[in-house]
Tab-separated table of C-alpha atoms in Angstrom:
chain	number	residue	atom	x	y	z
A	1	ARG	CA	-90.858	31.046	11.454
A	2	ASP	CA	-89.448	31.275	7.995
A	3	HIS	CA	-90.424	29.380	5.519
A	4	SER	CA	-88.429	27.447	2.976
A	5	VAL	CA	-88.460	28.196	-0.571
A	6	ILE	CA	-87.206	26.071	-3.758
A	7	SER	CA	-86.411	28.410	-6.801
A	8	VAL	CA	-84.979	26.994	-10.004
A	9	ILE	CA	-82.678	29.390	-12.233
A	10	GLU	CA	-82.641	28.106	-15.632
A	11	ARG	CA	-79.082	30.205	-17.623
A	12	LYS	CA	-79.692	30.367	-21.477
A	13	GLY	CA	-75.858	32.360	-22.618
A	14	GLU	CA	-75.985	35.283	-19.582
A	15	GLN	CA	-79.745	35.480	-19.871
A	16	ILE	CA	-80.907	34.349	-16.564
A	17	LEU	CA	-84.528	32.876	-16.309
A	18	LEU	CA	-86.741	31.869	-12.920
A	19	ARG	CA	-88.260	28.786	-14.092
A	20	HIS	CA	-89.678	27.484	-10.426
A	21	CYS	CA	-90.442	29.595	-7.060
A	22	ASN	CA	-91.972	27.025	-4.542
A	23	GLN	CA	-92.662	28.339	-0.636
A	24	PHE	CA	-93.455	25.817	1.655
A	25	LYS	CA	-95.984	26.554	4.582
A	26	LEU	CA	-94.319	27.094	8.132
A	27	LYS	CA	-93.231	23.978	9.525
A	28	THR	CA	-92.883	21.915	6.427
A	29	PRO	CA	-90.735	18.873	7.395
A	30	TYR	CA	-87.032	19.431	5.984
A	31	ALA	CA	-87.456	15.745	4.555
A	32	SER	CA	-90.146	17.097	2.794
A	33	VAL	CA	-88.817	19.630	1.420
A	34	ILE	CA	-85.081	18.068	0.178
A	35	GLY	CA	-87.862	15.285	-1.566
A	36	TYR	CA	-89.474	17.473	-3.140
A	37	THR	CA	-85.932	19.575	-4.194
A	38	LYS	CA	-84.623	15.733	-5.333
A	39	VAL	CA	-88.002	15.434	-7.787
A	40	LEU	CA	-87.275	18.664	-9.173
A	41	CYS	CA	-83.951	17.610	-9.702
A	42	ASP	CA	-84.671	14.480	-11.358
A	43	HIS	CA	-87.516	16.606	-13.781
A	44	TRP	CA	-84.202	19.174	-14.281
A	45	LYS	CA	-81.646	16.562	-15.203
A	46	TYR	CA	-78.932	19.337	-15.582
A	47	VAL	CA	-78.718	20.875	-12.557
A	48	ARG	CA	-75.560	22.112	-11.684
A	49	ARG	CA	-75.256	23.673	-8.065
A	50	ALA	CA	-77.666	23.461	-4.862
A	51	LEU	CA	-76.749	26.251	-2.566
A	52	LEU	CA	-78.794	26.399	0.908
A	53	ASP	CA	-79.209	28.668	3.262
A	54	LYS	CA	-77.541	26.413	6.377
A	55	THR	CA	-77.652	29.310	8.939
A	56	GLY	CA	-79.026	28.536	12.208
A	57	LEU	CA	-79.613	25.142	11.228
A	58	GLY	CA	-75.943	23.445	11.160
A	59	ASP	CA	-74.856	21.188	8.693
A	60	TYR	CA	-76.882	18.314	8.851
A	61	ILE	CA	-79.518	19.425	6.271
A	62	VAL	CA	-76.730	19.628	3.867
A	63	GLU	CA	-75.549	16.341	4.451
A	64	ASP	CA	-79.278	15.254	4.107
A	65	THR	CA	-79.807	17.150	1.091
A	66	LYS	CA	-76.082	15.227	0.008
A	67	ASN	CA	-77.141	12.266	1.110
A	68	SER	CA	-80.284	12.212	-1.060
A	69	GLY	CA	-78.108	12.450	-4.637
A	70	ILE	CA	-79.151	15.596	-5.560
A	71	PRO	CA	-75.857	16.915	-7.628
A	72	GLY	CA	-73.905	19.827	-6.494
A	73	VAL	CA	-75.068	20.766	-3.210
A	74	GLU	CA	-73.172	23.642	-0.486
A	75	GLY	CA	-74.574	25.117	2.633
A	76	ILE	CA	-73.938	28.890	2.465
A	77	ASN	CA	-73.989	30.676	6.423
A	78	PHE	CA	-76.100	34.526	5.297
A	79	THR	CA	-73.200	36.190	7.266
A	80	GLU	CA	-74.018	40.178	6.659
A	81	PRO	CA	-70.814	40.280	3.910
A	82	LYS	CA	-72.365	37.242	2.460
A	83	LYS	CA	-75.884	38.632	2.171
A	84	GLU	CA	-74.653	41.821	0.554
A	85	GLU	CA	-72.807	40.078	-2.301
A	86	ILE	CA	-75.652	37.452	-2.941
A	87	ALA	CA	-78.305	40.405	-3.205
A	88	THR	CA	-75.561	42.380	-4.941
A	89	ALA	CA	-75.164	39.584	-7.595
A	90	LEU	CA	-79.043	39.276	-8.086
A	91	LYS	CA	-79.306	43.666	-8.581
A	92	GLN	CA	-76.622	43.173	-11.367
A	93	ALA	CA	-78.784	41.120	-13.216
A	94	MET	CA	-81.409	43.098	-12.922
A	95	VAL	CA	-79.633	46.410	-13.655
A	96	ASP	CA	-78.428	44.477	-16.307
A	97	GLY	CA	-81.686	43.301	-17.735
A	98	ARG	CA	-80.554	39.589	-17.957
A	99	PHE	CA	-82.724	38.495	-14.971
A	100	TRP	CA	-86.913	37.784	-15.931
A	101	ILE	CA	-88.739	36.533	-13.614
A	102	PRO	CA	-92.598	35.336	-14.457
A	103	PHE	CA	-95.593	37.359	-13.010
A	104	ASP	CA	-95.833	36.428	-9.589
A	105	THR	CA	-97.132	39.412	-6.856
A	106	GLU	CA	-95.591	37.393	-4.006
A	107	LEU	CA	-92.326	37.550	-5.009
A	108	ILE	CA	-92.563	40.918	-6.509
A	109	ASN	CA	-93.782	42.101	-3.235
A	110	GLU	CA	-90.625	40.814	-2.007
A	111	LEU	CA	-87.824	41.918	-4.039
A	112	ASN	CA	-89.636	45.378	-3.365
A	113	ILE	CA	-89.927	45.584	0.377
A	114	GLU	CA	-86.400	44.240	1.443
A	115	ARG	CA	-84.528	47.331	3.196
A	116	PHE	CA	-80.897	47.793	3.699
A	117	GLU	CA	-79.265	50.337	5.992
A	118	LEU	CA	-75.353	51.616	6.589
A	119	THR	CA	-74.106	50.762	10.233
A	120	LYS	CA	-72.187	52.986	12.243
A	121	ALA	CA	-69.651	50.535	11.816
A	122	GLY	CA	-69.949	51.114	7.632
A	123	LYS	CA	-71.466	47.620	7.077
A	124	ILE	CA	-74.736	46.767	5.274
A	125	ARG	CA	-77.455	45.658	7.272
A	126	PHE	CA	-81.011	43.644	5.672
A	127	SER	CA	-84.765	43.911	7.107
A	128	HIS	CA	-87.569	43.466	5.810
A	129	PRO	CA	-91.070	45.625	7.522
A	130	GLU	CA	-92.954	43.400	10.225
A	131	GLY	CA	-95.477	41.013	9.176
A	132	THR	CA	-93.522	40.470	6.278
A	133	HIS	CA	-91.158	38.008	4.495
A	134	ASP	CA	-88.250	37.662	2.863
A	135	ASP	CA	-87.805	33.917	2.334
A	136	ARG	CA	-88.870	34.578	-1.645
A	137	PHE	CA	-85.915	37.216	-2.025
A	138	TRP	CA	-83.022	35.336	-0.627
A	139	ALA	CA	-83.830	32.084	-2.369
A	140	THR	CA	-84.160	34.045	-5.135
A	141	ALA	CA	-81.078	36.006	-5.207
A	142	LEU	CA	-79.110	32.682	-3.492
A	143	SER	CA	-80.001	30.986	-7.319
A	144	VAL	CA	-79.369	33.797	-9.170
A	145	TYR	CA	-75.812	33.889	-7.555
A	146	ALA	CA	-75.271	30.526	-7.739
A	147	ALA	CA	-75.449	31.258	-11.561
A	148	THR	CA	-73.504	34.067	-11.904
A	149	VAL	CA	-70.584	33.724	-9.239
A	150	GLY	CA	-67.922	30.988	-10.316
A	151	ARG	CA	-70.305	29.608	-12.834
A	152	GLU	CA	-68.177	27.789	-15.041
A	153	GLU	CA	-70.448	26.433	-17.047
A	154	PRO	CA	-73.369	28.069	-19.236
A	155	SER	CA	-76.856	27.052	-19.430
A	156	ARG	CA	-77.028	25.443	-16.100
A	157	LEU	CA	-80.426	24.857	-13.813
A	158	VAL	CA	-79.637	25.807	-10.297
A	159	ARG	CA	-81.327	26.179	-7.189
A	160	ALA	CA	-81.363	27.114	-3.761
A	161	PHE	CA	-83.210	26.529	-1.044
């Protein structure tokens, strides 16, 4: 029910530029997504991190991606605290005016419809309206997170799916 999405970010100093965002059709085999990712990594030779949402999929997707030769592969479980950390990195980059995206109506819509609420336990829960998707939102947020959190070197391409 969720799309695979690949988002590629380029860092130029403190600027964070969305260079590529591709949403695959539902039920696209993971092998095809990994192959597409490998082609992108071969094209952009300076990829340093590749963060994957491994929630519900297990570690085999992460291992298959690592075995394909894609550099810097890390699996991330999308717990609510981790999602908050990831979304906060995107928000901060946007507030600071450091994040640039090309005109992409579908991505802009997803950036605008993502919701959050504070639970009775004081935790933040994310959601999107029924009949919509947030896969581009999370792929883009994860790419920005990869480019900003724990970053050691400037001007690196990162991607997430």
